[in-house]
Amino acid sequence: MLNVPLAGAQTVPDLGPEVEPPSAEDFSPLPEELPEEGGKVVVEEADPDAEKSRLERLYSDLAEAKSPKEAERIARKIQRIWMASGSDTVDVLMSRAGRAIQSEDPALALDFLDVVVTLKPSYAEGWNRRATVHYMREDFGKSLVDIERTLALEPRHWGALSGLAIIQRRLGFEDDALDTFRKALDVNPGLENAAKAIVDLEKDAEGEGV
């Protein structure tokens, strides 16, 4: 497992003035909201086993994507599955949290997401969204805890993997960050930011070895 102590990571070291403050743009874009109708989020009914099988096929297709455009198309299908909680209440709360994030009101987004993870603790995307908001608030400790929960539920969540790698890098765990970025890229080869980060980290490692 990774060397950053996730579950107990509540104290974050002083990053110093030379480190740029985090922003939501560092994470992969949040999945598009599902269409709303009559005040409710519309989610297609699906057999859980069939959905799991479909997700496995999509992950396999994504890893073997021949072009960035193909990878993006497959990734969006996976994100739609991630977003479907199976609960109308949770879906509406997620939609409202998304709007709060877009309106730069992270406190309100947290209020909604706290309810989401309480109502549906098995819903990985709820933890991932809350991790993103904690990161926006520069609360890396809480973000790491929620990333851990996300990855426990969905180990191939490339958004959570990328977020973890970004925090690892900011905290100086560059070897761990490199490994985590590689894991994210293995899942989704269309992650341009992860690919760039890997190149930068590898160059830094080579420079240190000279």
PDB file of C-alpha atoms in Angstrom:
ATOM      1  CA  MET A   1       0.000   0.000   0.000  1.00  0.00           C
ATOM      2  CA  LEU A   2       1.026   3.635  -0.266  1.00  0.00           C
ATOM      3  CA  ASN A   3       3.318   5.152   2.325  1.00  0.00           C
ATOM      4  CA  VAL A   4       1.186   8.207   3.071  1.00  0.00           C
ATOM      5  CA  PRO A   5      -0.770   7.378   6.266  1.00  0.00           C
ATOM      6  CA  LEU A   6      -4.233   7.927   4.823  1.00  0.00           C
ATOM      7  CA  ALA A   7      -6.650   7.065   7.595  1.00  0.00           C
ATOM      8  CA  GLY A   8      -4.726   8.994  10.209  1.00  0.00           C
ATOM      9  CA  ALA A   9      -3.717  11.887   8.002  1.00  0.00           C
ATOM     10  CA  GLN A  10      -5.172  14.807   9.884  1.00  0.00           C
ATOM     11  CA  THR A  11      -2.066  16.971  10.286  1.00  0.00           C
ATOM     12  CA  VAL A  12      -0.633  18.473   7.126  1.00  0.00           C
ATOM     13  CA  PRO A  13       2.911  19.877   7.194  1.00  0.00           C
ATOM     14  CA  ASP A  14       3.597  23.473   6.266  1.00  0.00           C
ATOM     15  CA  LEU A  15       4.034  23.426   2.500  1.00  0.00           C
ATOM     16  CA  GLY A  16       5.914  26.710   2.418  1.00  0.00           C
ATOM     17  CA  PRO A  17       5.306  29.819   0.313  1.00  0.00           C
ATOM     18  CA  GLU A  18       6.960  28.300  -2.760  1.00  0.00           C
ATOM     19  CA  VAL A  19       4.164  25.754  -3.186  1.00  0.00           C
ATOM     20  CA  GLU A  20       1.177  26.937  -5.192  1.00  0.00           C
ATOM     21  CA  PRO A  21      -2.142  26.632  -3.371  1.00  0.00           C
ATOM     22  CA  PRO A  22      -4.360  23.784  -4.587  1.00  0.00           C
ATOM     23  CA  SER A  23      -7.292  24.366  -6.889  1.00  0.00           C
ATOM     24  CA  ALA A  24     -10.188  22.229  -8.082  1.00  0.00           C
ATOM     25  CA  GLU A  25      -8.653  22.245 -11.568  1.00  0.00           C
ATOM     26  CA  ASP A  26      -5.877  19.947 -10.313  1.00  0.00           C
ATOM     27  CA  PHE A  27      -8.375  17.132 -10.140  1.00  0.00           C
ATOM     28  CA  SER A  28      -9.959  15.535 -13.169  1.00  0.00           C
ATOM     29  CA  PRO A  29     -13.176  17.381 -14.082  1.00  0.00           C
ATOM     30  CA  LEU A  30     -16.175  16.237 -12.112  1.00  0.00           C
ATOM     31  CA  PRO A  31     -18.435  13.938 -14.119  1.00  0.00           C
ATOM     32  CA  GLU A  32     -21.262  15.665 -15.941  1.00  0.00           C
ATOM     33  CA  GLU A  33     -24.514  15.843 -14.024  1.00  0.00           C
ATOM     34  CA  LEU A  34     -27.183  13.428 -15.116  1.00  0.00           C
ATOM     35  CA  PRO A  35     -30.219  15.107 -16.720  1.00  0.00           C
ATOM     36  CA  GLU A  36     -32.895  16.280 -14.322  1.00  0.00           C
ATOM     37  CA  GLU A  37     -36.605  15.935 -14.895  1.00  0.00           C
ATOM     38  CA  GLY A  38     -39.330  17.165 -12.594  1.00  0.00           C
ATOM     39  CA  GLY A  39     -36.848  17.967  -9.833  1.00  0.00           C
ATOM     40  CA  LYS A  40     -35.413  14.454  -9.817  1.00  0.00           C
ATOM     41  CA  VAL A  41     -32.299  13.030 -11.332  1.00  0.00           C
ATOM     42  CA  VAL A  42     -33.157  10.493 -13.989  1.00  0.00           C
ATOM     43  CA  VAL A  43     -31.273   7.230 -13.523  1.00  0.00           C
ATOM     44  CA  GLU A  44     -31.847   4.195 -15.692  1.00  0.00           C
ATOM     45  CA  GLU A  45     -32.799   1.043 -13.822  1.00  0.00           C
ATOM     46  CA  ALA A  46     -30.108  -1.608 -14.190  1.00  0.00           C
ATOM     47  CA  ASP A  47     -29.430  -5.066 -12.849  1.00  0.00           C
ATOM     48  CA  PRO A  48     -26.446  -4.765 -10.449  1.00  0.00           C
ATOM     49  CA  ASP A  49     -24.699  -7.853 -11.829  1.00  0.00           C
ATOM     50  CA  ALA A  50     -25.219  -6.763 -15.419  1.00  0.00           C
ATOM     51  CA  GLU A  51     -23.980  -3.282 -14.562  1.00  0.00           C
ATOM     52  CA  LYS A  52     -20.866  -4.693 -12.904  1.00  0.00           C
ATOM     53  CA  SER A  53     -20.163  -6.850 -15.947  1.00  0.00           C
ATOM     54  CA  ARG A  54     -20.640  -3.858 -18.242  1.00  0.00           C
ATOM     55  CA  LEU A  55     -18.289  -1.789 -16.087  1.00  0.00           C
ATOM     56  CA  GLU A  56     -15.615  -4.487 -16.305  1.00  0.00           C
ATOM     57  CA  ARG A  57     -15.874  -4.468 -20.090  1.00  0.00           C
ATOM     58  CA  LEU A  58     -15.652  -0.685 -20.188  1.00  0.00           C
ATOM     59  CA  TYR A  59     -12.536  -0.651 -18.000  1.00  0.00           C
ATOM     60  CA  SER A  60     -10.947  -3.207 -20.326  1.00  0.00           C
ATOM     61  CA  ASP A  61     -11.893  -1.156 -23.386  1.00  0.00           C
ATOM     62  CA  LEU A  62     -10.578   2.018 -21.762  1.00  0.00           C
ATOM     63  CA  ALA A  63      -7.184   0.489 -20.972  1.00  0.00           C
ATOM     64  CA  GLU A  64      -6.871  -0.558 -24.614  1.00  0.00           C
ATOM     65  CA  ALA A  65      -8.221   2.650 -26.173  1.00  0.00           C
ATOM     66  CA  LYS A  66      -6.493   3.481 -29.456  1.00  0.00           C
ATOM     67  CA  SER A  67      -6.923   7.244 -29.320  1.00  0.00           C
ATOM     68  CA  PRO A  68      -7.615  10.062 -26.824  1.00  0.00           C
ATOM     69  CA  LYS A  69     -11.047  10.566 -28.376  1.00  0.00           C
ATOM     70  CA  GLU A  70     -11.941   6.900 -27.894  1.00  0.00           C
ATOM     71  CA  ALA A  71     -10.634   6.966 -24.319  1.00  0.00           C
ATOM     72  CA  GLU A  72     -12.730  10.045 -23.528  1.00  0.00           C
ATOM     73  CA  ARG A  73     -15.862   8.435 -24.946  1.00  0.00           C
ATOM     74  CA  ILE A  74     -15.400   5.276 -22.870  1.00  0.00           C
ATOM     75  CA  ALA A  75     -14.423   7.264 -19.768  1.00  0.00           C
ATOM     76  CA  ARG A  76     -17.676   9.219 -19.921  1.00  0.00           C
ATOM     77  CA  LYS A  77     -19.648   5.979 -19.975  1.00  0.00           C
ATOM     78  CA  ILE A  78     -17.811   4.815 -16.871  1.00  0.00           C
ATOM     79  CA  GLN A  79     -18.386   8.146 -15.147  1.00  0.00           C
ATOM     80  CA  ARG A  80     -22.116   7.854 -15.781  1.00  0.00           C
ATOM     81  CA  ILE A  81     -22.118   4.492 -14.035  1.00  0.00           C
ATOM     82  CA  TRP A  82     -20.138   6.008 -11.157  1.00  0.00           C
ATOM     83  CA  MET A  83     -22.704   8.769 -10.842  1.00  0.00           C
ATOM     84  CA  ALA A  84     -25.731   6.471 -10.639  1.00  0.00           C
ATOM     85  CA  SER A  85     -26.263   5.902  -6.927  1.00  0.00           C
ATOM     86  CA  GLY A  86     -29.558   4.037  -7.211  1.00  0.00           C
ATOM     87  CA  SER A  87     -31.181   6.572  -4.870  1.00  0.00           C
ATOM     88  CA  ASP A  88     -33.221   9.533  -6.104  1.00  0.00           C
ATOM     89  CA  THR A  89     -32.479  11.420  -2.882  1.00  0.00           C
ATOM     90  CA  VAL A  90     -28.720  10.901  -3.163  1.00  0.00           C
ATOM     91  CA  ASP A  91     -28.730  11.814  -6.846  1.00  0.00           C
ATOM     92  CA  VAL A  92     -30.509  15.103  -6.133  1.00  0.00           C
ATOM     93  CA  LEU A  93     -28.081  15.894  -3.304  1.00  0.00           C
ATOM     94  CA  MET A  94     -25.154  15.157  -5.622  1.00  0.00           C
ATOM     95  CA  SER A  95     -26.594  17.448  -8.256  1.00  0.00           C
ATOM     96  CA  ARG A  96     -27.014  20.246  -5.725  1.00  0.00           C
ATOM     97  CA  ALA A  97     -23.491  19.679  -4.410  1.00  0.00           C
ATOM     98  CA  GLY A  98     -22.188  19.938  -7.966  1.00  0.00           C
ATOM     99  CA  ARG A  99     -23.932  23.263  -8.452  1.00  0.00           C
ATOM    100  CA  ALA A 100     -22.539  24.513  -5.138  1.00  0.00           C
ATOM    101  CA  ILE A 101     -19.018  23.595  -6.274  1.00  0.00           C
ATOM    102  CA  GLN A 102     -19.543  25.421  -9.560  1.00  0.00           C
ATOM    103  CA  SER A 103     -20.809  28.433  -7.600  1.00  0.00           C
ATOM    104  CA  GLU A 104     -17.634  28.343  -5.486  1.00  0.00           C
ATOM    105  CA  ASP A 105     -19.558  27.578  -2.304  1.00  0.00           C
ATOM    106  CA  PRO A 106     -17.613  24.605  -0.894  1.00  0.00           C
ATOM    107  CA  ALA A 107     -19.204  24.914   2.553  1.00  0.00           C
ATOM    108  CA  LEU A 108     -22.658  24.336   1.069  1.00  0.00           C
ATOM    109  CA  ALA A 109     -21.309  21.506  -1.096  1.00  0.00           C
ATOM    110  CA  LEU A 110     -19.917  19.846   2.037  1.00  0.00           C
ATOM    111  CA  ASP A 111     -23.303  20.081   3.744  1.00  0.00           C
ATOM    112  CA  PHE A 112     -24.887  18.148   0.879  1.00  0.00           C
ATOM    113  CA  LEU A 113     -22.046  15.632   0.587  1.00  0.00           C
ATOM    114  CA  ASP A 114     -22.001  14.922   4.327  1.00  0.00           C
ATOM    115  CA  VAL A 115     -25.594  13.758   3.946  1.00  0.00           C
ATOM    116  CA  VAL A 116     -24.737  11.768   0.812  1.00  0.00           C
ATOM    117  CA  VAL A 117     -22.033   9.663   2.491  1.00  0.00           C
ATOM    118  CA  THR A 118     -24.261   9.154   5.532  1.00  0.00           C
ATOM    119  CA  LEU A 119     -27.232   7.978   3.463  1.00  0.00           C
ATOM    120  CA  LYS A 120     -25.167   5.902   1.016  1.00  0.00           C
ATOM    121  CA  PRO A 121     -21.764   4.949   2.491  1.00  0.00           C
ATOM    122  CA  SER A 122     -21.292   2.345  -0.268  1.00  0.00           C
ATOM    123  CA  TYR A 123     -21.466   5.033  -2.976  1.00  0.00           C
ATOM    124  CA  ALA A 124     -17.870   5.719  -4.065  1.00  0.00           C
ATOM    125  CA  GLU A 125     -18.619   8.905  -5.975  1.00  0.00           C
ATOM    126  CA  GLY A 126     -20.033  10.564  -2.865  1.00  0.00           C
ATOM    127  CA  TRP A 127     -16.718  10.077  -1.076  1.00  0.00           C
ATOM    128  CA  ASN A 128     -14.810  11.210  -4.170  1.00  0.00           C
ATOM    129  CA  ARG A 129     -16.801  14.419  -4.472  1.00  0.00           C
ATOM    130  CA  ARG A 130     -16.309  15.179  -0.796  1.00  0.00           C
ATOM    131  CA  ALA A 131     -12.571  14.490  -1.133  1.00  0.00           C
ATOM    132  CA  THR A 132     -12.463  17.054  -3.936  1.00  0.00           C
ATOM    133  CA  VAL A 133     -14.194  19.684  -1.819  1.00  0.00           C
ATOM    134  CA  HIS A 134     -11.861  19.067   1.128  1.00  0.00           C
ATOM    135  CA  TYR A 135      -8.955  19.493  -1.282  1.00  0.00           C
ATOM    136  CA  MET A 136     -10.383  22.784  -2.541  1.00  0.00           C
ATOM    137  CA  ARG A 137     -10.462  23.936   1.086  1.00  0.00           C
ATOM    138  CA  GLU A 138      -6.816  22.849   1.470  1.00  0.00           C
ATOM    139  CA  ASP A 139      -7.813  20.282   4.085  1.00  0.00           C
ATOM    140  CA  PHE A 140      -5.523  17.578   2.721  1.00  0.00           C
ATOM    141  CA  GLY A 141      -5.949  15.286   5.720  1.00  0.00           C
ATOM    142  CA  LYS A 142      -9.696  14.951   5.304  1.00  0.00           C
ATOM    143  CA  SER A 143      -9.303  14.722   1.539  1.00  0.00           C
ATOM    144  CA  LEU A 144      -6.931  11.773   1.940  1.00  0.00           C
ATOM    145  CA  VAL A 145      -9.360   9.987   4.248  1.00  0.00           C
ATOM    146  CA  ASP A 146     -12.180  10.324   1.705  1.00  0.00           C
ATOM    147  CA  ILE A 147      -9.899   9.280  -1.151  1.00  0.00           C
ATOM    148  CA  GLU A 148      -9.087   6.141   0.808  1.00  0.00           C
ATOM    149  CA  ARG A 149     -12.806   5.377   1.162  1.00  0.00           C
ATOM    150  CA  THR A 150     -13.339   6.013  -2.549  1.00  0.00           C
ATOM    151  CA  LEU A 151     -10.557   3.652  -3.581  1.00  0.00           C
ATOM    152  CA  ALA A 152     -11.683   0.979  -1.122  1.00  0.00           C
ATOM    153  CA  LEU A 153     -15.033   0.962  -2.942  1.00  0.00           C
ATOM    154  CA  GLU A 154     -13.699   1.565  -6.467  1.00  0.00           C
ATOM    155  CA  PRO A 155      -9.945   0.851  -6.773  1.00  0.00           C
ATOM    156  CA  ARG A 156      -9.901   1.942 -10.429  1.00  0.00           C
ATOM    157  CA  HIS A 157     -11.363   5.390  -9.812  1.00  0.00           C
ATOM    158  CA  TRP A 158      -8.802   7.370 -11.779  1.00  0.00           C
ATOM    159  CA  GLY A 159     -10.046  10.693 -10.405  1.00  0.00           C
ATOM    160  CA  ALA A 160      -9.367   9.564  -6.837  1.00  0.00           C
ATOM    161  CA  LEU A 161      -6.014   8.075  -7.855  1.00  0.00           C
ATOM    162  CA  SER A 162      -5.017  11.332  -9.550  1.00  0.00           C
ATOM    163  CA  GLY A 163      -6.140  13.329  -6.526  1.00  0.00           C
ATOM    164  CA  LEU A 164      -4.110  11.098  -4.218  1.00  0.00           C
ATOM    165  CA  ALA A 165      -1.043  11.462  -6.436  1.00  0.00           C
ATOM    166  CA  ILE A 166      -1.385  15.243  -6.499  1.00  0.00           C
ATOM    167  CA  ILE A 167      -1.510  15.412  -2.703  1.00  0.00           C
ATOM    168  CA  GLN A 168       1.385  12.978  -2.362  1.00  0.00           C
ATOM    169  CA  ARG A 169       3.422  15.163  -4.692  1.00  0.00           C
ATOM    170  CA  ARG A 170       2.549  18.347  -2.828  1.00  0.00           C
ATOM    171  CA  LEU A 171       3.550  16.748   0.467  1.00  0.00           C
ATOM    172  CA  GLY A 172       6.904  15.619  -0.906  1.00  0.00           C
ATOM    173  CA  PHE A 173       6.141  11.904  -1.365  1.00  0.00           C
ATOM    174  CA  GLU A 174       7.336  12.015  -4.973  1.00  0.00           C
ATOM    175  CA  ASP A 175       8.066   8.286  -5.370  1.00  0.00           C
ATOM    176  CA  ASP A 176       4.584   7.428  -4.127  1.00  0.00           C
ATOM    177  CA  ALA A 177       3.091  10.112  -6.367  1.00  0.00           C
ATOM    178  CA  LEU A 178       4.852   8.639  -9.384  1.00  0.00           C
ATOM    179  CA  ASP A 179       3.520   5.154  -8.614  1.00  0.00           C
ATOM    180  CA  THR A 180      -0.007   6.483  -8.103  1.00  0.00           C
ATOM    181  CA  PHE A 181      -0.002   8.546 -11.297  1.00  0.00           C
ATOM    182  CA  ARG A 182       1.124   5.418 -13.166  1.00  0.00           C
ATOM    183  CA  LYS A 183      -1.786   3.452 -11.667  1.00  0.00           C
ATOM    184  CA  ALA A 184      -4.222   6.154 -12.784  1.00  0.00           C
ATOM    185  CA  LEU A 185      -2.754   6.146 -16.291  1.00  0.00           C
ATOM    186  CA  ASP A 186      -2.937   2.350 -16.458  1.00  0.00           C
ATOM    187  CA  VAL A 187      -6.667   2.593 -15.818  1.00  0.00           C
ATOM    188  CA  ASN A 188      -7.281   5.568 -18.099  1.00  0.00           C
ATOM    189  CA  PRO A 189      -4.561   6.191 -20.711  1.00  0.00           C
ATOM    190  CA  GLY A 190      -6.323   9.402 -21.734  1.00  0.00           C
ATOM    191  CA  LEU A 191      -5.246  11.305 -18.595  1.00  0.00           C
ATOM    192  CA  GLU A 192      -2.985  13.970 -20.080  1.00  0.00           C
ATOM    193  CA  ASN A 193      -2.230  15.645 -16.731  1.00  0.00           C
ATOM    194  CA  ALA A 194      -1.156  12.333 -15.208  1.00  0.00           C
ATOM    195  CA  ALA A 195       1.071  11.584 -18.201  1.00  0.00           C
ATOM    196  CA  LYS A 196       2.727  14.998 -17.898  1.00  0.00           C
ATOM    197  CA  ALA A 197       3.193  14.580 -14.145  1.00  0.00           C
ATOM    198  CA  ILE A 198       4.888  11.214 -14.712  1.00  0.00           C
ATOM    199  CA  VAL A 199       7.330  12.763 -17.183  1.00  0.00           C
ATOM    200  CA  ASP A 200       8.114  15.604 -14.757  1.00  0.00           C
ATOM    201  CA  LEU A 201       8.578  13.275 -11.786  1.00  0.00           C
ATOM    202  CA  GLU A 202      10.784  10.907 -13.771  1.00  0.00           C
ATOM    203  CA  LYS A 203      12.970  13.847 -14.848  1.00  0.00           C
ATOM    204  CA  ASP A 204      13.238  14.989 -11.233  1.00  0.00           C
ATOM    205  CA  ALA A 205      14.218  11.486 -10.147  1.00  0.00           C
ATOM    206  CA  GLU A 206      16.869  11.287 -12.879  1.00  0.00           C
ATOM    207  CA  GLY A 207      18.216  14.678 -11.824  1.00  0.00           C
ATOM    208  CA  GLU A 208      18.556  13.535  -8.230  1.00  0.00           C
ATOM    209  CA  GLY A 209      20.388  10.415  -9.348  1.00  0.00           C
ATOM    210  CA  VAL A 210      23.059  12.387 -11.243  1.00  0.00           C
TER     211      VAL A 210
END
